[in-house]
Amino acid sequence: MSALRFEALVTDGLARRARITLTRGTIETPCFMPVGTYGSVKAMTPRDLKEVGAQIILGNTFHLWLRPGLEVIERFGGLHRFIGWNGPILTDSGGFQVFSLSERRKISEEGVVFASPVDGARVFLSPEESMRIQTALDSDIVMAFDECPPVLENGKLATQARVRESMELSMRWAARSRRAFDDLNNRNALFGIVQGGVHADLRAQSARALIEVGFDGYAIGGLAVGESEAERNATLDATVPLLPSEKPRYLMGVGRPQDIVEAVRRGIDMFDCVMPTRNARNGFLFTRTGTLRIRNAQYAQDTRVIEEGCECYACANGFPRAYLRHLDRCNEILGCQLATIHNLHFYLRLMRELRQAIEAQRLREYVAEFYANLLGT
């Protein structure tokens, strides 16, 4: 039996306010998971993460496998003690690297051979190996190994036949992941990943196959990889109702604040994305009224904080936009820290407000206010 317990507390339309209980903590949903690919959310300490309201973070199986390697992490009894984070951790299976490192890999029925991005060495990742790695990491939520198919191949839209082939391979890998996970006597949670591109029939076939195998939660993968916003929302409209209502639903790699709002409206519980941290390091700061580009010359003498009324460390302590611009131009680490704290605080505040709106049965009003602020209307 998995240690995961899921409770749907309140619904407002298709949106739901729920609670996920794991051995290392409780997650109030809808939730956002900051991404710590190498076991570190860039520019953030574990204390910073707690202070901005992070309940769970994400690590990457593939990259941690290569560096520092399982031998090191196993000496600490898993990833939590190694990185100093005592809350839940979800780990990606390595499946996204099948997509992102497409020029360095070869796929077969057995798994994927990569040329390591670290030293070029040949490495092999399979469903069984991914489960072994994630068991050694002691991830609270383990993801099944899959292939994330591209929207475009060689500059052309991937054919439905190509997406079907990829999805069917992922479903066979999902069944192997389930068997390997069980053989390892892993008592953490295992999530399956629905694939199928923007094709509703393929998504339905994928969902049915995963439900037949049986997982502790269900993710929707293969979105935010080049499709339009309309295609993404249509895919969610078609897919989310097919997933068990008594299990968590996770939309992988999404996304912009408005993408999260739209997915919550459609019944998604969990999100992750590098956008808040990556954008922070590149001078893009999120506010209720849109994105502030701190590198613009107009902020050189701006005495205002990033966002009035924001309670993050950067804003609450009065760091002015002019100073943040100065730090960015000088490549000072403090600039990345303050910007990242603000952006993650913004995302986690958004999730908290969405939870409150669902509880109060006023999600429709909240969404209208959200877009009115964003569009300045």
Tab-separated table of C-alpha atoms in Angstrom:
chain	number	residue	atom	x	y	z
A	1	MET	CA	0.000	0.000	0.000
A	2	SER	CA	1.188	3.501	-0.873
A	3	ALA	CA	1.747	6.034	1.879
A	4	LEU	CA	-0.189	8.637	-0.161
A	5	ARG	CA	-3.666	9.653	0.991
A	6	PHE	CA	-5.811	12.012	-1.094
A	7	GLU	CA	-8.852	13.933	0.145
A	8	ALA	CA	-10.980	16.144	-2.101
A	9	LEU	CA	-12.297	18.733	0.358
A	10	VAL	CA	-14.272	21.277	-1.683
A	11	THR	CA	-15.181	21.703	-5.334
A	12	ASP	CA	-16.157	24.808	-7.258
A	13	GLY	CA	-17.193	23.797	-10.739
A	14	LEU	CA	-14.482	21.418	-11.954
A	15	ALA	CA	-11.861	23.009	-9.676
A	16	ARG	CA	-11.084	21.276	-6.422
A	17	ARG	CA	-9.486	22.100	-3.125
A	18	ALA	CA	-7.827	18.947	-1.859
A	19	ARG	CA	-5.192	17.571	0.500
A	20	ILE	CA	-2.424	15.064	-0.189
A	21	THR	CA	-0.911	13.382	2.863
A	22	LEU	CA	2.511	11.781	2.522
A	23	THR	CA	4.936	10.382	5.072
A	24	ARG	CA	6.979	13.582	5.123
A	25	GLY	CA	4.166	16.088	5.118
A	26	THR	CA	0.795	17.320	3.963
A	27	ILE	CA	0.251	19.207	0.704
A	28	GLU	CA	-2.680	21.552	0.299
A	29	THR	CA	-3.814	21.712	-3.317
A	30	PRO	CA	-3.904	23.247	-5.837
A	31	CYS	CA	-0.141	23.441	-5.284
A	32	PHE	CA	2.966	24.531	-7.159
A	33	MET	CA	6.271	22.642	-6.835
A	34	PRO	CA	9.490	24.658	-7.237
A	35	VAL	CA	11.970	22.830	-9.471
A	36	GLY	CA	15.323	21.774	-8.040
A	37	THR	CA	16.818	19.797	-10.920
A	38	TYR	CA	20.102	18.957	-9.207
A	39	GLY	CA	18.651	18.865	-5.693
A	40	SER	CA	18.775	22.649	-5.378
A	41	VAL	CA	16.144	25.222	-6.274
A	42	LYS	CA	18.479	27.789	-7.811
A	43	ALA	CA	19.268	30.796	-5.561
A	44	MET	CA	17.086	29.409	-2.736
A	45	THR	CA	17.978	27.798	0.582
A	46	PRO	CA	15.587	25.275	2.158
A	47	ARG	CA	14.742	27.986	4.694
A	48	ASP	CA	13.858	30.400	1.866
A	49	LEU	CA	11.611	27.746	0.326
A	50	LYS	CA	9.735	27.233	3.578
A	51	GLU	CA	9.345	30.992	4.032
A	52	VAL	CA	7.776	31.502	0.605
A	53	GLY	CA	5.350	28.653	1.302
A	54	ALA	CA	6.746	25.692	-0.656
A	55	GLN	CA	5.187	22.431	0.490
A	56	ILE	CA	6.940	20.067	-1.920
A	57	ILE	CA	9.822	20.424	-4.376
A	58	LEU	CA	10.810	18.600	-7.537
A	59	GLY	CA	14.118	16.902	-8.378
A	60	ASN	CA	15.323	15.284	-11.593
A	61	THR	CA	16.145	11.584	-11.666
A	62	PHE	CA	18.344	11.737	-14.767
A	63	HIS	CA	20.575	14.597	-13.669
A	64	LEU	CA	20.942	13.395	-10.051
A	65	TRP	CA	21.825	9.935	-11.365
A	66	LEU	CA	24.705	11.446	-13.333
A	67	ARG	CA	25.757	13.967	-10.679
A	68	PRO	CA	26.479	13.369	-7.842
A	69	GLY	CA	25.457	9.760	-8.495
A	70	LEU	CA	23.518	7.258	-6.431
A	71	GLU	CA	26.530	6.098	-4.417
A	72	VAL	CA	26.834	9.550	-2.868
A	73	ILE	CA	23.117	10.047	-2.216
A	74	GLU	CA	22.680	6.561	-0.754
A	75	ARG	CA	25.320	7.389	1.878
A	76	PHE	CA	22.827	9.938	3.204
A	77	GLY	CA	19.862	7.568	3.120
A	78	GLY	CA	18.262	9.398	0.229
A	79	LEU	CA	17.882	12.825	-1.300
A	80	HIS	CA	16.177	14.591	1.633
A	81	ARG	CA	19.089	14.465	4.074
A	82	PHE	CA	21.594	15.107	1.293
A	83	ILE	CA	19.976	18.431	0.350
A	84	GLY	CA	18.668	19.450	3.796
A	85	TRP	CA	14.975	19.410	2.856
A	86	ASN	CA	12.651	17.498	5.191
A	87	GLY	CA	9.438	17.981	3.213
A	88	PRO	CA	8.087	15.856	0.361
A	89	ILE	CA	9.990	15.535	-2.918
A	90	LEU	CA	8.650	14.487	-6.316
A	91	THR	CA	11.163	13.278	-8.886
A	92	ASP	CA	10.712	13.321	-12.645
A	93	SER	CA	11.509	9.918	-14.112
A	94	GLY	CA	14.039	11.108	-16.675
A	95	GLY	CA	11.394	10.907	-19.369
A	96	PHE	CA	11.570	14.616	-20.148
A	97	GLN	CA	15.256	14.198	-21.024
A	98	VAL	CA	14.155	11.763	-23.726
A	99	PHE	CA	12.543	14.882	-25.252
A	100	SER	CA	15.013	17.611	-24.274
A	101	LEU	CA	18.155	15.631	-25.169
A	102	SER	CA	16.764	14.269	-28.434
A	103	GLU	CA	20.046	14.841	-30.271
A	104	ARG	CA	21.943	12.789	-27.676
A	105	ARG	CA	19.731	9.707	-27.360
A	106	LYS	CA	18.477	6.590	-29.122
A	107	ILE	CA	15.146	5.015	-28.141
A	108	SER	CA	14.350	1.308	-28.234
A	109	GLU	CA	11.708	-0.903	-26.652
A	110	GLU	CA	14.116	-1.639	-23.804
A	111	GLY	CA	14.820	1.995	-22.928
A	112	VAL	CA	16.963	4.929	-23.957
A	113	VAL	CA	20.696	5.167	-24.589
A	114	PHE	CA	22.072	8.661	-23.948
A	115	ALA	CA	25.379	10.334	-24.562
A	116	SER	CA	25.819	11.844	-21.118
A	117	PRO	CA	25.660	15.672	-21.188
A	118	VAL	CA	28.312	15.615	-18.449
A	119	ASP	CA	31.139	13.711	-20.166
A	120	GLY	CA	29.670	12.088	-23.278
A	121	ALA	CA	29.756	8.593	-21.774
A	122	ARG	CA	27.117	6.077	-22.879
A	123	VAL	CA	24.377	5.661	-20.265
A	124	PHE	CA	21.206	3.572	-20.414
A	125	LEU	CA	17.916	4.463	-18.754
A	126	SER	CA	14.922	2.125	-18.708
A	127	PRO	CA	11.708	1.919	-16.698
A	128	GLU	CA	13.387	-0.523	-14.320
A	129	GLU	CA	16.477	1.648	-13.894
A	130	SER	CA	14.387	4.776	-13.345
A	131	MET	CA	12.442	2.997	-10.580
A	132	ARG	CA	15.680	1.792	-8.994
A	133	ILE	CA	17.135	5.296	-9.026
A	134	GLN	CA	14.016	6.929	-7.610
A	135	THR	CA	13.791	4.279	-4.896
A	136	ALA	CA	17.388	5.058	-3.901
A	137	LEU	CA	16.523	8.775	-3.875
A	138	ASP	CA	13.567	7.866	-1.618
A	139	SER	CA	11.307	10.197	-3.578
A	140	ASP	CA	7.925	10.680	-1.915
A	141	ILE	CA	6.306	10.735	-5.353
A	142	VAL	CA	7.926	8.653	-8.096
A	143	MET	CA	7.056	9.232	-11.751
A	144	ALA	CA	6.714	6.405	-14.268
A	145	PHE	CA	9.257	6.418	-17.094
A	146	ASP	CA	7.834	7.721	-20.364
A	147	GLU	CA	8.653	9.338	-23.664
A	148	CYS	CA	7.498	12.918	-24.121
A	149	PRO	CA	6.779	13.195	-27.862
A	150	PRO	CA	7.659	16.415	-29.697
A	151	VAL	CA	5.037	18.654	-31.242
A	152	LEU	CA	7.449	19.359	-34.119
A	153	GLU	CA	9.898	17.005	-35.788
A	154	ASN	CA	12.392	18.357	-38.327
A	155	GLY	CA	10.434	21.592	-38.436
A	156	LYS	CA	7.125	19.858	-39.226
A	157	LEU	CA	4.142	18.984	-37.052
A	158	ALA	CA	4.554	15.451	-35.713
A	159	THR	CA	2.042	13.108	-37.314
A	160	GLN	CA	-0.687	11.479	-35.261
A	161	ALA	CA	0.841	8.111	-36.156
A	162	ARG	CA	4.169	9.208	-34.639
A	163	VAL	CA	2.451	10.473	-31.471
A	164	ARG	CA	0.480	7.216	-31.218
A	165	GLU	CA	3.657	5.147	-31.498
A	166	SER	CA	5.264	7.224	-28.730
A	167	MET	CA	2.197	7.042	-26.479
A	168	GLU	CA	1.887	3.273	-26.848
A	169	LEU	CA	5.562	2.835	-25.981
A	170	SER	CA	5.043	5.026	-22.897
A	171	MET	CA	2.115	2.849	-21.828
A	172	ARG	CA	4.231	-0.301	-22.091
A	173	TRP	CA	6.926	1.470	-20.087
A	174	ALA	CA	4.317	2.541	-17.520
A	175	ALA	CA	3.330	-1.092	-16.917
A	176	ARG	CA	7.015	-2.020	-16.552
A	177	SER	CA	7.508	0.896	-14.151
A	178	ARG	CA	4.618	-0.353	-11.997
A	179	ARG	CA	6.045	-3.893	-11.846
A	180	ALA	CA	9.571	-2.707	-11.086
A	181	PHE	CA	8.328	-0.276	-8.416
A	182	ASP	CA	6.385	-3.063	-6.701
A	183	ASP	CA	9.291	-5.513	-6.969
A	184	LEU	CA	11.451	-2.987	-5.096
A	185	ASN	CA	8.871	-2.902	-2.260
A	186	ASN	CA	8.754	0.869	-2.559
A	187	ARG	CA	6.101	2.232	-0.169
A	188	ASN	CA	6.122	5.749	-1.577
A	189	ALA	CA	3.667	6.885	-4.280
A	190	LEU	CA	3.900	6.143	-8.010
A	191	PHE	CA	2.225	8.361	-10.625
A	192	GLY	CA	1.463	7.383	-14.205
A	193	ILE	CA	1.765	9.921	-17.044
A	194	VAL	CA	-0.912	10.386	-19.703
A	195	GLN	CA	0.550	11.051	-23.147
A	196	GLY	CA	-0.949	11.500	-26.597
A	197	GLY	CA	-0.058	14.996	-27.755
A	198	VAL	CA	-3.057	17.181	-28.628
A	199	HIS	CA	-5.090	14.217	-29.887
A	200	ALA	CA	-8.115	13.543	-27.670
A	201	ASP	CA	-8.494	9.924	-28.804
A	202	LEU	CA	-4.864	9.130	-27.990
A	203	ARG	CA	-5.166	10.831	-24.598
A	204	ALA	CA	-8.251	8.733	-23.861
A	205	GLN	CA	-6.448	5.531	-24.865
A	206	SER	CA	-3.487	6.480	-22.675
A	207	ALA	CA	-5.684	7.278	-19.665
A	208	ARG	CA	-7.521	3.953	-19.972
A	209	ALA	CA	-4.245	2.021	-20.141
A	210	LEU	CA	-2.863	3.740	-17.044
A	211	ILE	CA	-6.039	3.276	-15.023
A	212	GLU	CA	-6.010	-0.424	-15.896
A	213	VAL	CA	-2.463	-0.713	-14.504
A	214	GLY	CA	-3.340	1.377	-11.443
A	215	PHE	CA	-1.367	4.311	-10.038
A	216	ASP	CA	-1.482	6.493	-6.914
A	217	GLY	CA	-1.888	9.637	-9.014
A	218	TYR	CA	-2.094	10.635	-12.659
A	219	ALA	CA	-0.033	13.240	-14.469
A	220	ILE	CA	-0.672	14.845	-17.822
A	221	GLY	CA	2.610	15.104	-19.694
A	222	GLY	CA	3.593	16.235	-23.167
A	223	LEU	CA	2.089	19.729	-22.917
A	224	ALA	CA	3.799	23.133	-22.849
A	225	VAL	CA	6.207	21.762	-25.478
A	226	GLY	CA	5.120	23.870	-28.441
A	227	GLU	CA	1.353	23.530	-28.760
A	228	SER	CA	-0.909	26.587	-28.679
A	229	GLU	CA	-2.737	27.712	-25.553
A	230	ALA	CA	-6.043	26.760	-27.177
A	231	GLU	CA	-4.748	23.264	-27.993
A	232	ARG	CA	-3.458	22.818	-24.449
A	233	ASN	CA	-6.758	23.842	-22.862
A	234	ALA	CA	-8.730	21.664	-25.270
A	235	THR	CA	-6.498	18.724	-24.374
A	236	LEU	CA	-7.139	19.323	-20.676
A	237	ASP	CA	-10.873	19.602	-21.319
A	238	ALA	CA	-10.804	16.195	-22.998
A	239	THR	CA	-8.389	14.463	-20.617
A	240	VAL	CA	-9.050	15.578	-17.039
A	241	PRO	CA	-12.583	14.105	-16.847
A	242	LEU	CA	-11.146	10.697	-17.750
A	243	LEU	CA	-8.891	10.591	-14.684
A	244	PRO	CA	-10.055	9.088	-11.372
A	245	SER	CA	-11.595	11.767	-9.150
A	246	GLU	CA	-10.215	10.083	-6.037
A	247	LYS	CA	-6.580	10.481	-7.141
A	248	PRO	CA	-4.313	13.557	-7.530
A	249	ARG	CA	-3.979	15.129	-10.990
A	250	TYR	CA	-0.683	16.713	-11.965
A	251	LEU	CA	-0.007	18.878	-15.030
A	252	MET	CA	3.712	18.613	-15.765
A	253	GLY	CA	5.873	21.594	-16.723
A	254	VAL	CA	3.145	24.268	-16.731
A	255	GLY	CA	3.608	27.170	-16.708
A	256	ARG	CA	2.614	30.835	-16.858
A	257	PRO	CA	0.316	32.113	-14.088
A	258	GLN	CA	-2.626	32.261	-16.507
A	259	ASP	CA	-1.926	28.689	-17.645
A	260	ILE	CA	-2.109	27.539	-14.032
A	261	VAL	CA	-5.360	29.409	-13.441
A	262	GLU	CA	-6.924	27.805	-16.527
A	263	ALA	CA	-5.760	24.330	-15.497
A	264	VAL	CA	-7.075	24.737	-11.943
A	265	ARG	CA	-10.448	25.694	-13.426
A	266	ARG	CA	-10.353	22.366	-15.261
A	267	GLY	CA	-9.595	20.265	-12.167
A	268	ILE	CA	-5.771	20.029	-11.976
A	269	ASP	CA	-4.232	19.762	-8.484
A	270	MET	CA	-0.447	19.939	-8.941
A	271	PHE	CA	1.984	21.973	-11.042
A	272	ASP	CA	5.702	22.469	-11.583
A	273	CYS	CA	7.689	24.723	-13.887
A	274	VAL	CA	11.139	26.315	-14.103
A	275	MET	CA	9.554	29.591	-15.228
A	276	PRO	CA	9.542	31.513	-11.909
A	277	THR	CA	13.171	30.683	-11.125
A	278	ARG	CA	14.544	30.897	-14.665
A	279	ASN	CA	12.735	34.159	-15.357
A	280	ALA	CA	14.067	35.603	-12.110
A	281	ARG	CA	17.653	34.920	-13.170
A	282	ASN	CA	16.948	36.654	-16.474
A	283	GLY	CA	15.403	39.778	-14.990
A	284	PHE	CA	11.706	38.986	-15.497
A	285	LEU	CA	9.644	39.537	-12.348
A	286	PHE	CA	6.001	38.538	-11.955
A	287	THR	CA	3.379	40.950	-10.643
A	288	ARG	CA	-0.412	40.949	-10.602
A	289	THR	CA	-0.430	43.399	-13.505
A	290	GLY	CA	2.039	41.511	-15.675
A	291	THR	CA	5.755	40.865	-16.020
A	292	LEU	CA	8.227	43.560	-14.964
A	293	ARG	CA	11.479	43.530	-16.969
A	294	ILE	CA	13.947	44.833	-14.426
A	295	ARG	CA	16.725	45.325	-17.017
A	296	ASN	CA	14.774	48.102	-18.723
A	297	ALA	CA	16.364	51.542	-18.351
A	298	GLN	CA	13.126	52.989	-16.969
A	299	TYR	CA	13.866	51.307	-13.620
A	300	ALA	CA	17.368	52.772	-13.193
A	301	GLN	CA	16.152	55.322	-10.619
A	302	ASP	CA	12.846	53.708	-9.605
A	303	THR	CA	12.394	53.880	-5.834
A	304	ARG	CA	9.397	51.524	-5.759
A	305	VAL	CA	9.547	47.888	-4.676
A	306	ILE	CA	8.803	45.160	-7.237
A	307	GLU	CA	5.106	45.032	-6.304
A	308	GLU	CA	3.260	47.156	-3.779
A	309	GLY	CA	1.517	45.044	-1.154
A	310	CYS	CA	3.690	41.986	-1.799
A	311	GLU	CA	4.876	40.335	1.420
A	312	CYS	CA	7.936	38.550	0.003
A	313	TYR	CA	11.303	39.265	1.618
A	314	ALA	CA	12.421	41.522	-1.245
A	315	CYS	CA	9.315	43.713	-1.227
A	316	ALA	CA	8.589	43.680	2.508
A	317	ASN	CA	12.124	44.889	3.218
A	318	GLY	CA	11.938	47.739	0.726
A	319	PHE	CA	14.520	46.701	-1.865
A	320	PRO	CA	13.856	49.173	-4.698
A	321	ARG	CA	13.627	48.335	-8.366
A	322	ALA	CA	16.668	50.524	-9.029
A	323	TYR	CA	18.768	48.384	-6.692
A	324	LEU	CA	17.527	45.133	-8.237
A	325	ARG	CA	18.388	46.469	-11.685
A	326	HIS	CA	21.845	47.457	-10.429
A	327	LEU	CA	22.427	43.964	-8.974
A	328	ASP	CA	21.313	42.353	-12.229
A	329	ARG	CA	23.602	44.534	-14.344
A	330	CYS	CA	26.541	43.721	-12.057
A	331	ASN	CA	25.772	39.979	-12.045
A	332	GLU	CA	25.525	40.033	-8.269
A	333	ILE	CA	24.202	36.812	-6.745
A	334	LEU	CA	21.948	38.788	-4.399
A	335	GLY	CA	19.988	39.997	-7.404
A	336	CYS	CA	19.145	36.407	-8.389
A	337	GLN	CA	18.219	35.577	-4.812
A	338	LEU	CA	15.848	38.497	-4.332
A	339	ALA	CA	14.236	38.033	-7.752
A	340	THR	CA	13.766	34.294	-7.210
A	341	ILE	CA	12.288	34.784	-3.748
A	342	HIS	CA	9.811	37.255	-5.208
A	343	ASN	CA	8.804	35.107	-8.197
A	344	LEU	CA	8.308	31.953	-6.139
A	345	HIS	CA	6.388	33.934	-3.526
A	346	PHE	CA	4.165	35.230	-6.351
A	347	TYR	CA	3.444	31.698	-7.623
A	348	LEU	CA	2.808	30.250	-4.190
A	349	ARG	CA	0.594	33.192	-3.239
A	350	LEU	CA	-1.386	32.553	-6.433
A	351	MET	CA	-1.919	28.934	-5.369
A	352	ARG	CA	-2.983	30.002	-1.886
A	353	GLU	CA	-5.478	32.482	-3.324
A	354	LEU	CA	-6.870	29.853	-5.690
A	355	ARG	CA	-7.369	27.508	-2.742
A	356	GLN	CA	-9.146	30.234	-0.806
A	357	ALA	CA	-11.350	31.114	-3.781
A	358	ILE	CA	-12.424	27.487	-4.228
A	359	GLU	CA	-13.159	27.167	-0.513
A	360	ALA	CA	-15.293	30.319	-0.643
A	361	GLN	CA	-17.089	29.152	-3.826
A	362	ARG	CA	-15.964	32.305	-5.620
A	363	LEU	CA	-13.472	30.988	-8.149
A	364	ARG	CA	-15.330	32.587	-11.056
A	365	GLU	CA	-15.012	36.018	-9.404
A	366	TYR	CA	-11.360	35.439	-8.540
A	367	VAL	CA	-10.521	34.492	-12.130
A	368	ALA	CA	-12.283	37.590	-13.433
A	369	GLU	CA	-10.278	39.754	-11.000
A	370	PHE	CA	-7.074	37.961	-11.984
A	371	TYR	CA	-7.517	38.764	-15.669
A	372	ALA	CA	-8.735	42.288	-14.973
A	373	ASN	CA	-5.494	42.992	-13.079
A	374	LEU	CA	-3.363	41.265	-15.705
A	375	LEU	CA	-4.957	43.111	-18.609
A	376	GLY	CA	-5.306	46.418	-16.790
A	377	THR	CA	-9.069	46.545	-17.293
